[in-house]
Coordinates of C-alpha atoms and ligand atoms in Angstrom, one line a residue:
M1207 CA 0.0 0.3 -0.5
A1208 CA 1.3 3.4 -1.2
E1209 CA -0.2 6.5 0.4
A1210 CA -1.2 10.4 -0.4
V1211 CA -1.8 13.5 0.9
I1212 CA -4.2 15.9 -0.8
L1213 CA -3.7 19.4 -1.1
T1214 CA -6.5 21.7 -1.9
S1215 CA -7.9 25.6 -1.6
G1216 CA -12.0 25.2 -2.1
N1217 CA -14.4 23.2 -3.8
G1218 CA -12.3 20.0 -4.1
S1219 CA -13.8 17.8 -7.1
N1220 CA -10.9 16.5 -7.9
F1221 CA -10.0 15.6 -4.1
Q1222 CA -13.1 13.8 -3.8
A1223 CA -12.2 12.3 -7.8
I1224 CA -9.2 10.4 -6.7
C1225 CA -10.3 9.0 -3.2
E1226 CA -13.5 7.7 -4.8
A1227 CA -10.7 5.7 -7.5
V1228 CA -8.1 5.4 -4.8
S1229 CA -10.8 4.3 -2.0
E1230 CA -10.7 1.1 -5.3
T1231 CA -7.4 -0.2 -4.3
E1232 CA -5.1 -0.6 -2.0
H1233 CA -3.7 2.5 -1.5
K1234 CA -4.3 4.9 0.6
I1235 CA -5.9 9.0 1.1
A1236 CA -3.6 9.4 4.5
A1237 CA -5.2 13.5 4.3
M1238 CA -6.6 16.4 2.3
I1239 CA -4.9 19.8 4.2
C1240 CA -6.6 23.0 2.6
N1241 CA -5.8 26.7 3.2
K1242 CA -9.4 27.8 3.4
K1243 CA -11.3 27.2 6.6
D1244 CA -14.6 27.6 5.0
A1245 CA -13.5 25.9 1.8
Y1246 CA -16.1 23.1 0.4
S1247 CA -13.1 20.5 0.4
F1248 CA -13.7 20.1 4.4
V1249 CA -17.4 18.5 3.9
R1250 CA -16.8 16.6 1.3
A1251 CA -13.7 15.1 3.7
E1252 CA -15.9 14.4 6.2
K1253 CA -18.2 12.6 3.5
L1254 CA -15.5 10.7 2.8
G1255 CA -14.0 10.4 5.7
I1256 CA -11.1 11.4 5.0
P1257 CA -8.5 13.3 7.9
A1258 CA -9.1 16.8 7.3
Y1259 CA -6.9 19.9 8.6
H1260 CA -7.0 23.7 8.0
V1261 CA -3.5 25.2 7.9
P1262 CA -4.3 29.4 7.4
Y1263 CA -2.1 31.6 5.3
L1264 CA -4.1 34.6 5.7
G1265 CA -2.3 36.8 7.6
R1266 CA 0.9 35.6 8.1
D1267 CA 4.0 34.6 6.4
R1268 CA 4.0 32.0 3.8
K1269 CA 6.6 30.5 5.3
D1270 CA 5.3 29.6 8.5
A1271 CA 2.3 27.8 7.1
E1272 CA 4.6 26.1 4.9
K1273 CA 6.6 24.8 8.3
E1274 CA 2.3 23.9 9.3
I1275 CA 2.3 21.8 6.0
D1276 CA 5.7 20.6 6.4
E1277 CA 5.3 19.1 10.0
L1278 CA 1.4 17.7 9.4
L1279 CA 3.6 16.3 6.2
T1280 CA 6.5 14.2 8.0
R1281 CA 3.9 13.1 10.5
L1282 CA 1.5 11.6 7.7
H1283 CA 5.1 10.6 5.8
P1284 CA 2.8 10.1 2.5
D1285 CA 4.9 8.4 -0.6
L1286 CA 3.2 11.3 -2.8
I1287 CA 1.5 15.0 -2.5
V1288 CA -0.9 15.1 -4.5
L1289 CA -2.0 19.5 -5.8
A1290 CA -5.8 19.5 -6.3
G1291 CA -6.5 23.3 -7.0
F1292 CA -4.9 24.2 -4.3
M1293 CA -4.0 28.0 -5.3
K1294 CA -1.0 28.8 -3.1
L1295 CA 2.4 28.4 -5.1
L1296 CA 4.9 26.3 -3.5
S1297 CA 8.7 28.0 -2.2
P1298 CA 11.3 26.6 -4.1
E1299 CA 12.0 25.2 -0.3
M1300 CA 9.4 23.0 -0.6
T1301 CA 9.6 21.9 -3.9
K1302 CA 13.2 20.9 -3.5
K1303 CA 12.5 19.0 -0.2
Y1304 CA 9.8 16.9 -1.9
E1305 CA 11.1 16.7 -5.4
G1306 CA 9.9 13.8 -7.4
K1307 CA 6.9 13.4 -5.0
I1308 CA 4.2 16.6 -5.1
I1309 CA 2.0 16.4 -8.9
N1310 CA -0.4 18.9 -9.7
I1311 CA -3.1 19.2 -12.2
H1312 CA -4.1 22.7 -14.6
P1313 CA -7.0 23.5 -16.3
A1314 CA -5.1 24.5 -19.7
L1315 CA -2.8 22.4 -22.2
L1316 CA 0.5 23.5 -20.3
P1317 CA 2.7 25.5 -21.2
K1318 CA 0.2 27.8 -22.2
Y1319 CA -2.7 29.7 -19.9
P1320 CA 0.1 28.8 -16.7
G1321 CA -1.1 30.4 -13.6
T1322 CA -4.5 31.0 -11.5
H1323 CA -7.2 31.3 -15.0
G1324 CA -6.2 28.6 -16.9
I1325 CA -10.2 28.2 -17.8
E1326 CA -11.0 31.5 -18.8
E1327 CA -7.2 32.2 -21.2
S1328 CA -8.1 28.7 -22.5
F1329 CA -11.8 29.6 -23.0
A1330 CA -10.7 33.6 -24.4
S1331 CA -8.3 31.9 -26.8
S1332 CA -8.6 30.8 -30.5
D1333 CA -7.5 27.9 -29.9
K1334 CA -9.7 24.6 -31.2
E1335 CA -7.6 22.3 -28.6
L1336 CA -8.4 23.0 -25.0
G1337 CA -7.0 20.6 -22.1
V1338 CA -6.1 20.1 -18.9
T1339 CA -2.3 18.6 -17.8
V1340 CA -1.1 16.9 -15.1
H1341 CA 2.4 17.7 -13.7
Y1342 CA 5.0 17.4 -11.6
V1343 CA 5.5 21.1 -9.1
D1344 CA 8.9 22.5 -9.5
A1345 CA 9.2 26.0 -8.0
G1346 CA 8.2 28.1 -11.3
M1347 CA 4.3 28.6 -11.7
D1348 CA 2.9 25.6 -13.9
T1349 CA 6.5 24.5 -14.7
G1350 CA 7.6 21.5 -14.1
K1351 CA 7.8 18.3 -16.1
V1352 CA 4.7 16.7 -18.1
I1353 CA 3.3 13.7 -16.5
R1354 CA 0.2 13.4 -18.6
Q1355 CA -2.1 16.0 -20.6
K1356 CA -6.3 15.3 -21.8
S1357 CA -7.5 17.4 -24.3
F1358 CA -10.8 17.8 -26.6
V1359 CA -11.4 20.2 -29.7
R1360 CA -13.8 22.5 -29.5
T1361 CA -16.7 24.1 -32.2
G1362 CA -16.6 27.5 -30.4
L1363 CA -20.2 27.0 -30.1
E1364 CA -19.3 26.5 -26.1
S1365 CA -20.2 29.0 -23.4
L1366 CA -18.0 29.1 -20.8
D1367 CA -19.3 27.0 -18.7
E1368 CA -19.7 24.3 -21.0
I1369 CA -16.5 24.5 -21.3
E1370 CA -15.5 24.8 -17.8
T1371 CA -17.3 22.0 -17.9
R1372 CA -15.8 19.7 -20.2
I1373 CA -12.3 20.5 -18.6
H1374 CA -13.4 19.4 -15.1
A1375 CA -14.6 15.9 -16.9
C1376 CA -10.9 15.5 -18.4
E1377 CA -9.7 16.5 -15.0
H1378 CA -11.4 13.9 -13.4
E1379 CA -11.3 11.8 -15.5
I1380 CA -6.7 11.2 -15.0
Y1381 CA -5.8 13.2 -12.0
P1382 CA -7.4 9.7 -10.7
Q1383 CA -5.6 7.3 -13.1
V1384 CA -2.4 8.7 -13.2
V1385 CA -2.3 8.9 -9.5
I1386 CA -3.1 5.3 -9.2
E1387 CA -0.4 4.7 -11.2
L1388 CA 2.2 6.2 -9.7
L1389 CA 1.1 4.8 -6.0
N1390 CA 1.4 2.0 -7.8
C1391 CA 4.9 2.6 -8.9
L1392 CA 5.6 4.1 -5.5
E1393 CA 4.4 0.7 -3.4
E1394 CA 6.6 -1.5 -6.4
E1395 CA 9.8 0.9 -5.7
K1396 CA 9.0 0.1 -1.8
Ligands
GAR1110 C1 -9.3 22.7 -11.0 O1 -9.5 23.1 -11.9 C2 -8.0 23.0 -11.0 O2 -7.2 22.4 -12.4 C3 -7.5 24.3 -10.8 O3 -8.5 24.2 -10.4 C4 -9.6 24.3 -9.3 C5 -10.4 23.1 -8.5 O4 -11.3 22.0 -8.6 N1 -6.6 24.9 -10.2 C6 -6.3 25.7 -10.9 O5 -5.6 26.7 -11.5 C7 -3.9 25.5 -10.3 N2 -3.4 26.3 -10.8 P1 -11.7 21.3 -8.2 O6 -11.4 22.0 -5.9 O7 -13.6 21.0 -7.8 O8 -11.0 19.8 -7.4

């Protein structure tokens, strides 16, 4: 069995999709960490029976928040750290410490449209092919090595809401797959 910890900031739909898929395997989601106190991901965690921790960033230095996250990770000792809608940029110290063990999902076909508005920027572009990217996390903003992408071709008639729905569907399909595949590999390496 290999274990993952998931970091979220809001809705948590990817967190839930991963938990549901992982529950069908020998692996385990050990905990969810969220920086927003009222995030819906806490409701999901409760329903899923996953231990959840609030680590605030608001009103304090990033290094203090990261120290708390790091302490939790040291205690939980997961094989994999999964960022799922975690809207904080991790420091170079954190990404170096956990190099090769942190992955993220981005709602665009990287290297296009990094940052926090991937869906809106993809939608506003003239690109016909849109999609999502799972990648390793390095010190940059969505710059780490790409693990997998999934795309679709739009007609150009879709609304932003429709595009968003299709992007989330791609995310919920590939992110759990990648997490399980990586947990399988990490388990074999043990
Ligand atoms: C997802 O679309 C994810 O790709 C995006 O936040 C959303 C979180 O949704 N992440 C980023 O934009 C990171 N740059 P969720 O909380 O329902 O999983």
